Coordinates of N, CA and C in Angstrom, one line a residue:
Chain A
D1 N 11.2 -4.5 -13.3 CA 10.1 -4.2 -12.4 C 8.7 -4.5 -13.2
I2 N 7.8 -5.0 -12.4 CA 6.5 -5.3 -13.0 C 5.6 -4.0 -13.0
Q3 N 5.1 -3.6 -14.1 CA 4.2 -2.4 -14.2 C 2.8 -2.9 -14.2
L4 N 2.0 -2.1 -13.5 CA 0.5 -2.4 -13.4 C -0.2 -1.2 -14.0
T5 N -1.1 -1.5 -15.0 CA -1.8 -0.4 -15.7 C -3.3 -0.6 -15.4
Q6 N -3.9 0.4 -14.7 CA -5.3 0.3 -14.4 C -6.1 1.1 -15.4
S7 N -7.3 0.6 -15.7 CA -8.2 1.4 -16.5 C -9.6 1.2 -16.1
P8 N -10.5 2.2 -16.2 CA -10.0 3.6 -16.5 C -9.4 4.2 -15.3
S9 N -8.8 5.4 -15.5 CA -8.2 6.1 -14.4 C -9.3 6.9 -13.6
F10 N -10.4 7.2 -14.3 CA -11.5 7.9 -13.8 C -12.8 7.3 -14.2
L11 N -13.7 7.2 -13.3 CA -15.0 6.6 -13.7 C -16.1 7.4 -13.0
S12 N -17.1 7.8 -13.7 CA -18.3 8.4 -13.2 C -19.5 7.5 -13.2
A13 N -20.1 7.2 -12.1 CA -21.2 6.2 -12.0 C -22.2 6.6 -11.0
S14 N -23.4 5.9 -11.1 CA -24.5 6.2 -10.2 C -24.7 5.1 -9.2
V15 N -25.3 5.4 -8.1 CA -25.6 4.4 -7.1 C -26.5 3.3 -7.8
G16 N -26.1 2.1 -7.5 CA -26.8 0.9 -8.1 C -26.1 0.4 -9.4
D17 N -25.2 1.2 -10.0 CA -24.5 0.7 -11.2 C -23.6 -0.4 -10.9
R18 N -23.4 -1.2 -11.9 CA -22.3 -2.3 -11.9 C -21.1 -1.6 -12.5
V19 N -20.0 -1.8 -11.7 CA -18.7 -1.1 -12.1 C -17.6 -2.2 -12.2
T20 N -16.8 -2.0 -13.3 CA -15.7 -2.9 -13.5 C -14.4 -2.1 -13.7
I21 N -13.4 -2.5 -13.0 CA -12.0 -1.8 -13.1 C -11.1 -2.9 -13.5
T22 N -10.2 -2.6 -14.5 CA -9.2 -3.5 -15.0 C -7.8 -3.2 -14.6
C23 N -7.0 -4.2 -14.3 CA -5.6 -4.0 -13.9 C -4.8 -5.0 -14.8
R24 N -3.9 -4.5 -15.6 CA -3.1 -5.3 -16.5 C -1.6 -5.2 -16.0
A25 N -1.0 -6.4 -15.9 CA 0.4 -6.5 -15.5 C 1.3 -6.7 -16.7
S26 N 2.5 -6.1 -16.6 CA 3.4 -6.1 -17.7 C 4.1 -7.5 -17.9
Q27 N 3.9 -8.4 -16.9 CA 4.3 -9.8 -17.1 C 3.5 -10.6 -16.1
G28 N 3.5 -11.9 -16.3 CA 2.6 -12.8 -15.6 C 2.9 -12.8 -14.1
I29 N 1.9 -12.7 -13.3 CA 2.0 -12.6 -11.8 C 1.2 -13.7 -11.1
S30 N 0.8 -14.7 -11.9 CA -0.1 -15.8 -11.3 C -1.3 -15.1 -10.7
S31 N -1.6 -15.4 -9.5 CA -2.8 -14.8 -8.8 C -2.4 -13.8 -7.7
S32 N -1.1 -13.3 -7.8 CA -0.6 -12.5 -6.7 C -1.0 -11.0 -6.8
L33 N -2.3 -10.8 -6.7 CA -2.8 -9.4 -6.9 C -3.8 -9.1 -5.8
A34 N -3.7 -7.9 -5.3 CA -4.6 -7.4 -4.3 C -5.2 -6.1 -4.8
W35 N -6.4 -5.9 -4.3 CA -7.2 -4.6 -4.6 C -7.4 -3.9 -3.2
Y36 N -7.3 -2.6 -3.3 CA -7.5 -1.7 -2.2 C -8.4 -0.6 -2.5
L37 N -9.1 -0.1 -1.5 CA -10.0 1.1 -1.6 C -9.3 2.2 -0.7
Q38 N -9.3 3.4 -1.2 CA -8.8 4.5 -0.4 C -9.8 5.7 -0.5
K39 N -10.2 6.2 0.7 CA -11.0 7.4 0.7 C -10.1 8.6 1.1
P40 N -10.5 9.8 0.7 CA -9.6 11.0 1.0 C -9.2 11.1 2.5
G41 N -8.0 11.2 2.7 CA -7.5 11.4 4.1 C -7.4 10.1 4.9
K42 N -7.6 9.0 4.3 CA -7.6 7.7 5.0 C -6.5 6.8 4.4
A43 N -6.1 5.8 5.2 CA -5.2 4.8 4.7 C -6.0 3.8 3.7
P44 N -5.3 3.2 2.8 CA -5.9 2.2 2.0 C -6.5 1.1 2.8
K45 N -7.5 0.5 2.3 CA -8.2 -0.6 2.9 C -8.2 -1.8 2.0
L46 N -7.8 -3.0 2.5 CA -7.7 -4.2 1.7 C -9.1 -4.7 1.4
L47 N -9.4 -5.0 0.1 CA -10.7 -5.5 -0.4 C -10.6 -7.0 -0.8
I48 N -9.6 -7.2 -1.7 CA -9.5 -8.5 -2.3 C -8.0 -8.9 -2.3
Y49 N -7.7 -10.2 -2.1 CA -6.3 -10.7 -2.2 C -6.3 -12.0 -3.0
T50 N -5.1 -12.3 -3.4 CA -4.9 -13.5 -4.3 C -5.9 -13.4 -5.4
A51 N -6.1 -12.3 -6.0 CA -6.9 -12.0 -7.1 C -8.4 -12.1 -6.9
S52 N -8.9 -13.0 -6.1 CA -10.3 -13.2 -6.0 C -10.9 -13.5 -4.6
T53 N -10.0 -13.5 -3.6 CA -10.5 -13.8 -2.2 C -10.9 -12.5 -1.5
L54 N -12.1 -12.5 -1.0 CA -12.7 -11.4 -0.4 C -12.1 -11.3 1.0
Q55 N -11.6 -10.1 1.4 CA -11.1 -9.9 2.7 C -12.2 -10.0 3.7
S56 N -12.0 -10.5 4.9 CA -13.0 -10.6 5.9 C -13.7 -9.2 6.2
G57 N -15.0 -9.2 6.2 CA -15.7 -8.0 6.5 C -16.0 -7.1 5.3
V58 N -15.5 -7.5 4.2 CA -15.8 -6.7 2.9 C -17.1 -7.2 2.3
P59 N -18.0 -6.2 2.0 CA -19.3 -6.6 1.4 C -19.1 -7.5 0.2
S60 N -20.1 -8.4 0.0 CA -20.0 -9.4 -1.1 C -20.3 -8.8 -2.5
R61 N -20.7 -7.5 -2.5 CA -20.9 -6.8 -3.8 C -19.5 -6.6 -4.5
F62 N -18.4 -6.7 -3.8 CA -17.1 -6.6 -4.4 C -16.6 -8.0 -4.8
S63 N -16.1 -8.1 -6.0 CA -15.5 -9.4 -6.4 C -14.3 -9.1 -7.3
G64 N -13.4 -10.1 -7.3 CA -12.2 -10.0 -8.1 C -12.0 -11.2 -9.0
S65 N -11.4 -11.1 -10.1 CA -11.1 -12.2 -11.0 C -9.9 -12.0 -11.8
G66 N -9.4 -13.1 -12.4 CA -8.2 -13.0 -13.3 C -7.0 -13.7 -12.8
S67 N -6.1 -13.9 -13.7 CA -4.8 -14.5 -13.3 C -3.8 -14.2 -14.5
G68 N -2.5 -14.3 -14.2 CA -1.6 -14.1 -15.2 C -1.3 -12.6 -15.4
T69 N -1.9 -12.0 -16.4 CA -1.7 -10.5 -16.6 C -2.9 -9.7 -16.6
E70 N -4.1 -10.3 -16.6 CA -5.4 -9.5 -16.7 C -6.2 -9.8 -15.5
F71 N -6.6 -8.7 -14.8 CA -7.4 -8.8 -13.6 C -8.5 -7.8 -13.6
T72 N -9.6 -8.1 -12.9 CA -10.7 -7.2 -12.8 C -11.3 -7.1 -11.4
L73 N -11.7 -5.9 -11.0 CA -12.4 -5.7 -9.8 C -13.8 -5.3 -10.2
T74 N -14.8 -6.0 -9.7 CA -16.2 -5.6 -10.0 C -17.0 -5.3 -8.7
I75 N -17.7 -4.2 -8.8 CA -18.7 -3.9 -7.8 C -20.1 -4.1 -8.4
S76 N -20.8 -5.0 -7.8 CA -22.1 -5.4 -8.5 C -23.2 -4.3 -8.5
S77 N -23.2 -3.6 -7.4 CA -24.2 -2.5 -7.2 C -23.6 -1.4 -6.4
L78 N -23.1 -0.4 -7.0 CA -22.4 0.7 -6.4 C -23.2 1.4 -5.2
Q79 N -22.6 1.5 -4.1 CA -23.2 2.1 -2.9 C -22.5 3.5 -2.7
P80 N -23.2 4.4 -1.9 CA -22.6 5.7 -1.7 C -21.3 5.6 -1.0
E81 N -21.0 4.7 -0.2 CA -19.7 4.6 0.5 C -18.6 4.0 -0.4
D82 N -19.0 3.6 -1.6 CA -18.0 3.0 -2.5 C -17.3 4.1 -3.3
F83 N -17.7 5.3 -3.3 CA -17.1 6.3 -4.1 C -15.7 6.7 -3.4
A84 N -14.7 6.3 -4.2 CA -13.3 6.4 -3.6 C -12.3 6.1 -4.8
T85 N -11.1 5.9 -4.4 CA -10.0 5.6 -5.4 C -9.6 4.1 -5.1
Y86 N -9.5 3.3 -6.2 CA -9.2 1.9 -6.1 C -7.8 1.7 -6.7
Y87 N -7.0 0.9 -6.0 CA -5.7 0.5 -6.5 C -5.5 -1.0 -6.5
C88 N -4.8 -1.5 -7.6 CA -4.4 -2.8 -7.6 C -2.9 -2.9 -7.2
Q89 N -2.4 -4.0 -6.7 CA -1.0 -4.2 -6.3 C -0.6 -5.6 -6.6
Q90 N 0.6 -5.7 -7.1 CA 1.2 -7.1 -7.3 C 2.1 -7.5 -6.2
L91 N 2.0 -8.7 -5.8 CA 2.8 -9.2 -4.7 C 3.6 -10.5 -5.2
Y92 N 3.9 -10.4 -6.4 CA 4.6 -11.5 -7.1 C 6.1 -11.4 -6.9
S93 N 6.6 -10.1 -7.0 CA 8.0 -9.9 -6.9 C 8.3 -8.5 -6.4
Y94 N 9.6 -8.2 -6.0 CA 10.0 -6.9 -5.6 C 10.5 -6.1 -6.8
P95 N 10.2 -4.8 -6.9 CA 9.4 -4.0 -5.9 C 7.9 -4.3 -6.0
R96 N 7.2 -4.2 -4.9 CA 5.8 -4.4 -4.8 C 5.1 -3.2 -5.4
T97 N 4.8 -3.3 -6.7 CA 4.2 -2.1 -7.4 C 2.7 -2.0 -7.3
F98 N 2.2 -0.8 -7.4 CA 0.8 -0.5 -7.4 C 0.4 0.0 -8.8
G99 N -0.9 -0.2 -9.1 CA -1.4 0.5 -10.3 C -1.6 2.0 -10.0
G100 N -1.9 2.8 -11.0 CA -2.0 4.2 -10.9 C -3.3 4.7 -10.2
G101 N -4.2 3.8 -10.0 CA -5.5 4.1 -9.3 C -6.6 4.4 -10.3
T102 N -7.8 4.1 -9.8 CA -9.1 4.5 -10.5 C -10.0 5.2 -9.5
K103 N -10.3 6.4 -9.9 CA -11.1 7.3 -9.0 C -12.6 7.1 -9.5
V104 N -13.4 6.6 -8.6 CA -14.8 6.4 -8.8 C -15.6 7.6 -8.2
E105 N -16.3 8.3 -9.1 CA -17.0 9.5 -8.6 C -18.5 9.4 -8.9
I106 N -19.3 10.2 -8.2 CA -20.7 10.1 -8.4 C -21.1 10.9 -9.7
K107 N -22.0 10.2 -10.5 CA -22.5 10.9 -11.7 C -23.6 11.9 -11.3
Chain B
Q1 N -6.9 -5.5 19.2 CA -7.1 -5.4 17.7 C -5.7 -4.9 17.1
V2 N -5.5 -5.3 15.9 CA -4.3 -4.9 15.2 C -4.2 -3.4 15.0
Q3 N -3.0 -2.8 15.4 CA -2.8 -1.4 15.3 C -1.4 -1.2 14.8
L4 N -1.3 -0.2 13.9 CA 0.0 0.3 13.5 C 0.0 1.8 13.6
V5 N 1.0 2.3 14.3 CA 0.9 3.8 14.5 C 2.3 4.4 14.1
E6 N 2.2 5.2 13.0 CA 3.5 5.9 12.5 C 3.7 7.2 13.3
S7 N 5.0 7.5 13.4 CA 5.4 8.8 14.0 C 6.7 9.2 13.4
G8 N 7.1 10.5 13.7 CA 8.4 10.9 13.3 C 8.4 11.9 12.1
G9 N 7.3 12.0 11.5 CA 7.2 12.9 10.3 C 7.4 14.4 10.7
G10 N 7.6 15.2 9.7 CA 7.7 16.7 10.0 C 8.3 17.4 8.8
V11 N 8.6 18.6 9.0 CA 9.2 19.5 8.0 C 10.7 19.4 8.1
V12 N 11.4 19.1 7.0 CA 12.9 19.0 7.0 C 13.4 19.7 5.8
Q13 N 14.6 20.2 5.9 CA 15.3 20.8 4.7 C 15.9 19.8 3.8
P14 N 16.0 20.1 2.5 CA 16.6 19.2 1.6 C 18.1 18.8 2.1
G15 N 18.4 17.6 1.9 CA 19.7 17.1 2.3 C 19.8 16.6 3.8
R16 N 18.8 16.9 4.5 CA 18.8 16.5 5.9 C 18.2 15.1 6.1
S17 N 18.1 14.6 7.3 CA 17.7 13.3 7.7 C 16.4 13.3 8.6
L18 N 15.7 12.2 8.6 CA 14.6 12.0 9.4 C 14.4 10.5 9.7
R19 N 13.9 10.2 10.9 CA 13.7 8.8 11.2 C 12.2 8.6 11.5
L20 N 11.5 7.7 10.8 CA 10.1 7.4 11.1 C 10.1 6.1 11.9
S21 N 9.0 6.0 12.7 CA 8.8 4.8 13.5 C 7.4 4.3 13.2
C22 N 7.2 3.0 13.3 CA 6.0 2.3 13.2 C 5.8 1.4 14.4
A23 N 4.9 1.8 15.3 CA 4.7 1.0 16.5 C 3.5 0.0 16.3
A24 N 3.7 -1.3 16.5 CA 2.7 -2.3 16.2 C 2.2 -2.8 17.6
S25 N 0.9 -3.2 17.5 CA 0.3 -3.9 18.7 C -0.9 -4.7 18.2
G26 N -1.3 -5.7 19.1 CA -2.5 -6.5 18.8 C -2.2 -7.7 18.0
F27 N -1.0 -8.0 17.7 CA -0.6 -9.2 17.0 C 0.8 -9.7 17.3
T28 N 1.2 -10.9 16.9 CA 2.5 -11.4 17.1 C 3.5 -10.7 16.1
F29 N 4.1 -9.7 16.6 CA 4.9 -8.8 15.7 C 6.0 -9.6 15.0
T30 N 6.6 -10.6 15.7 CA 7.8 -11.3 15.2 C 7.4 -12.3 14.1
S31 N 6.1 -12.4 13.8 CA 5.6 -13.3 12.7 C 5.4 -12.6 11.4
Y32 N 5.6 -11.3 11.3 CA 5.2 -10.6 10.1 C 6.2 -9.7 9.6
A33 N 6.3 -9.7 8.2 CA 7.1 -8.6 7.6 C 6.3 -7.3 7.7
V34 N 7.0 -6.2 7.6 CA 6.4 -4.9 7.6 C 7.0 -4.1 6.4
H35 N 6.1 -3.4 5.7 CA 6.4 -2.5 4.6 C 6.2 -1.1 4.9
W36 N 6.9 -0.2 4.2 CA 6.6 1.2 4.1 C 6.1 1.5 2.7
V37 N 5.1 2.3 2.7 CA 4.5 2.8 1.4 C 4.3 4.3 1.6
R38 N 4.5 5.0 0.5 CA 4.3 6.5 0.6 C 3.4 7.0 -0.5
Q39 N 2.8 8.2 -0.2 CA 1.9 8.8 -1.2 C 2.2 10.3 -1.2
A40 N 2.7 10.7 -2.3 CA 2.9 12.2 -2.5 C 1.6 12.9 -2.6
P41 N 1.5 14.1 -2.2 CA 0.2 14.9 -2.3 C -0.5 14.8 -3.6
G42 N -1.7 14.3 -3.6 CA -2.5 14.2 -4.8 C -2.1 13.0 -5.7
K43 N -1.2 12.2 -5.3 CA -0.6 11.1 -6.2 C -1.0 9.8 -5.7
G44 N -0.6 8.7 -6.4 CA -0.9 7.4 -6.1 C 0.1 6.8 -5.0
L45 N -0.1 5.5 -4.8 CA 0.7 4.8 -3.8 C 2.0 4.3 -4.4
E46 N 3.1 4.5 -3.6 CA 4.4 4.0 -4.1 C 5.1 3.2 -3.0
W47 N 5.4 2.0 -3.3 CA 6.0 1.1 -2.3 C 7.5 1.6 -2.1
V48 N 7.9 1.5 -0.8 CA 9.2 2.1 -0.4 C 10.2 1.0 0.0
A49 N 9.8 0.2 1.0 CA 10.8 -0.8 1.5 C 10.0 -1.8 2.3
V50 N 10.7 -3.0 2.6 CA 10.2 -4.0 3.4 C 11.3 -4.6 4.3
I51 N 10.9 -5.1 5.4 CA 11.8 -5.8 6.3 C 11.1 -7.1 6.7
S52 N 11.8 -8.2 6.7 CA 11.2 -9.5 7.0 C 11.0 -9.6 8.5
D53 N 10.3 -10.7 8.9 CA 9.9 -10.9 10.3 C 11.1 -10.9 11.2
D54 N 12.2 -11.5 10.8 CA 13.3 -11.6 11.6 C 14.4 -10.5 11.4
G55 N 14.0 -9.6 10.5 CA 14.9 -8.5 10.2 C 16.1 -8.7 9.3
R56 N 16.2 -9.9 8.8 CA 17.4 -10.3 8.1 C 17.3 -9.9 6.6
T57 N 16.1 -9.8 6.1 CA 15.9 -9.6 4.7 C 15.2 -8.2 4.5
K58 N 15.8 -7.4 3.6 CA 15.3 -6.1 3.3 C 15.3 -5.8 1.8
F59 N 14.3 -5.2 1.3 CA 14.3 -4.7 -0.1 C 13.9 -3.3 -0.1
Y60 N 14.4 -2.6 -1.1 CA 14.1 -1.1 -1.3 C 13.7 -0.8 -2.7
A61 N 12.8 0.2 -2.8 CA 12.6 0.8 -4.1 C 13.8 1.5 -4.6
D62 N 14.0 1.5 -6.0 CA 15.2 2.1 -6.5 C 15.3 3.6 -6.2
S63 N 14.1 4.2 -6.0 CA 14.1 5.7 -5.7 C 14.7 6.0 -4.4
V64 N 14.8 5.0 -3.5 CA 15.3 5.3 -2.1 C 16.5 4.5 -1.8
K65 N 16.9 3.6 -2.6 CA 18.0 2.7 -2.3 C 19.3 3.5 -2.1
G66 N 20.0 3.2 -1.0 CA 21.2 3.9 -0.7 C 21.0 5.1 0.1
R67 N 19.8 5.6 0.3 CA 19.5 6.8 1.1 C 18.6 6.4 2.3
F68 N 17.7 5.4 2.1 CA 16.8 5.0 3.2 C 17.3 3.6 3.8
T69 N 17.1 3.4 5.1 CA 17.4 2.2 5.7 C 16.2 1.8 6.6
I70 N 15.7 0.5 6.4 CA 14.7 0.0 7.2 C 15.3 -0.9 8.2
S71 N 14.7 -0.9 9.4 CA 15.2 -1.8 10.5 C 14.0 -2.0 11.5
R72 N 14.2 -3.0 12.4 CA 13.2 -3.3 13.3 C 13.8 -3.7 14.7
D73 N 13.0 -3.4 15.7 CA 13.4 -3.8 17.1 C 12.2 -4.7 17.6
N74 N 12.4 -6.0 17.5 CA 11.3 -6.9 17.9 C 11.0 -6.8 19.4
S75 N 12.0 -6.3 20.2 CA 11.7 -6.2 21.6 C 10.8 -5.0 21.9
K76 N 10.7 -4.1 20.9 CA 9.8 -2.9 21.1 C 8.6 -2.9 20.1
N77 N 8.5 -4.0 19.4 CA 7.4 -4.1 18.4 C 7.4 -2.9 17.4
T78 N 8.5 -2.5 17.0 CA 8.6 -1.2 16.2 C 9.5 -1.4 15.0
V79 N 9.1 -0.8 13.9 CA 9.9 -0.8 12.6 C 10.3 0.7 12.4
Y80 N 11.5 0.9 11.9 CA 12.0 2.2 11.7 C 12.3 2.4 10.2
L81 N 12.2 3.6 9.7 CA 12.7 4.0 8.4 C 13.6 5.2 8.6
Q82 N 14.9 5.0 8.4 CA 15.9 6.1 8.5 C 16.0 6.6 7.1
M83 N 15.7 7.9 7.0 CA 15.7 8.6 5.7 C 16.8 9.6 5.6
N84 N 17.8 9.5 4.8 CA 18.9 10.4 4.7 C 18.9 11.1 3.3
S85 N 19.6 12.1 3.2 CA 19.8 12.9 1.9 C 18.4 13.1 1.3
L86 N 17.5 13.7 2.1 CA 16.1 13.9 1.6 C 16.1 14.9 0.6
S87 N 15.2 14.7 -0.4 CA 14.9 15.7 -1.4 C 13.4 16.1 -1.4
T88 N 13.1 17.1 -2.2 CA 11.7 17.5 -2.3 C 10.8 16.4 -2.8
E89 N 11.4 15.5 -3.6 CA 10.6 14.4 -4.2 C 10.2 13.3 -3.1
D90 N 10.8 13.4 -1.9 CA 10.4 12.5 -0.8 C 9.3 13.0 0.0
T91 N 8.8 14.2 -0.4 CA 7.6 14.7 0.4 C 6.4 13.8 0.1
A92 N 5.8 13.3 1.2 CA 4.7 12.4 1.1 C 4.2 12.0 2.4
L93 N 3.0 11.4 2.4 CA 2.5 10.7 3.6 C 3.1 9.3 3.6
Y94 N 3.7 8.9 4.7 CA 4.4 7.6 4.8 C 3.5 6.7 5.6
Y95 N 3.1 5.5 5.1 CA 2.4 4.5 5.8 C 3.3 3.3 6.0
C96 N 3.0 2.7 7.2 CA 3.6 1.3 7.4 C 2.4 0.4 7.3
A97 N 2.7 -0.9 6.8 CA 1.7 -1.9 6.6 C 2.2 -3.2 7.0
R98 N 1.3 -4.0 7.5 CA 1.6 -5.4 7.8 C 1.4 -6.3 6.6
A99 N 2.3 -7.2 6.4 CA 2.2 -8.0 5.2 C 1.8 -9.5 5.5
Q100 N 0.8 -9.9 4.7 CA 0.5 -11.4 4.6 C 1.4 -11.9 3.4
P101 N 2.1 -13.0 3.6 CA 3.1 -13.4 2.6 C 2.5 -13.6 1.2
Y102 N 3.0 -12.9 0.3 CA 2.6 -13.0 -1.2 C 1.1 -12.8 -1.4
S103 N 0.4 -12.2 -0.5 CA -1.0 -12.0 -0.7 C -1.5 -10.6 -0.6
S104 N -1.1 -9.8 0.4 CA -1.7 -8.5 0.6 C -1.0 -7.8 1.8
F105 N -1.3 -6.5 1.8 CA -1.0 -5.7 3.0 C -2.3 -5.5 3.8
D106 N -2.5 -6.3 4.8 CA -3.8 -6.4 5.4 C -4.2 -5.3 6.5
Y107 N -3.2 -4.7 7.1 CA -3.4 -3.6 8.0 C -2.4 -2.5 7.7
W108 N -2.9 -1.3 7.8 CA -2.1 -0.1 7.5 C -2.3 0.9 8.7
G109 N -1.2 1.6 8.9 CA -1.3 2.7 9.9 C -2.0 3.9 9.3
Q110 N -2.1 5.0 10.0 CA -2.8 6.2 9.6 C -1.9 7.1 8.8
G111 N -0.6 6.9 8.8 CA 0.4 7.6 8.1 C 1.0 8.8 8.9
T112 N 2.2 9.1 8.5 CA 2.9 10.3 9.0 C 3.5 11.1 7.9
L113 N 3.3 12.4 7.9 CA 3.6 13.3 6.8 C 5.0 13.8 6.9
V114 N 5.7 13.6 5.8 CA 7.1 14.2 5.7 C 7.1 15.2 4.6
T115 N 7.5 16.4 5.0 CA 7.6 17.5 4.0 C 9.0 18.0 3.9
V116 N 9.6 17.9 2.7 CA 11.0 18.3 2.5 C 10.9 19.7 1.8
S117 N 11.4 20.7 2.5 CA 11.3 22.0 1.9 C 12.3 23.0 2.5
S118 N 12.8 23.9 1.7 CA 13.8 24.8 2.2 C 13.1 26.1 2.8

């Protein structure tokens, strides 16, 4: 199985900050990676797919990069509605694994 | 608009069974695979199972293999998850999600809660 390791697991930041979350895969997955945002009590919401493609309707302050085993999600200027937990997911092979999550909280 | 609505959750004793449903609308159901993903209280996301658009191909997480069965009825636009031999470790919010091939889970339901407790 492909393991995904997210870092950090917890992040404290202020509105307007630039934030970067890393996802490392245990083996190469090409660009088969997606990023999701989840708020408490809500279903996950797709932000980025195929590592760097912004899902329709997602603000342009979100961006993704990487391929192979190293991936990043960047929020260029953190907004109040962005405080949530972020997950990466690989879609290269089964089982479709998720990273452990990164909780972004208000400093 | 695309909608996925889960149902069938509840409180069940260890060793018993439960069947979850995921009713889809707003898109061509027969063109998409559907996945189940669960989230234990306070924990992260765990992929559970997938069924292909035609129902012929299925994959399961090792943690549920042999106990859970995924199926679909394309005439009813519904995917099912039959869960047998439930244990306390199966307690979670269960989501169904529509799959875009090799790229993402683009739509999710609101989830249905399964609690396994004596």
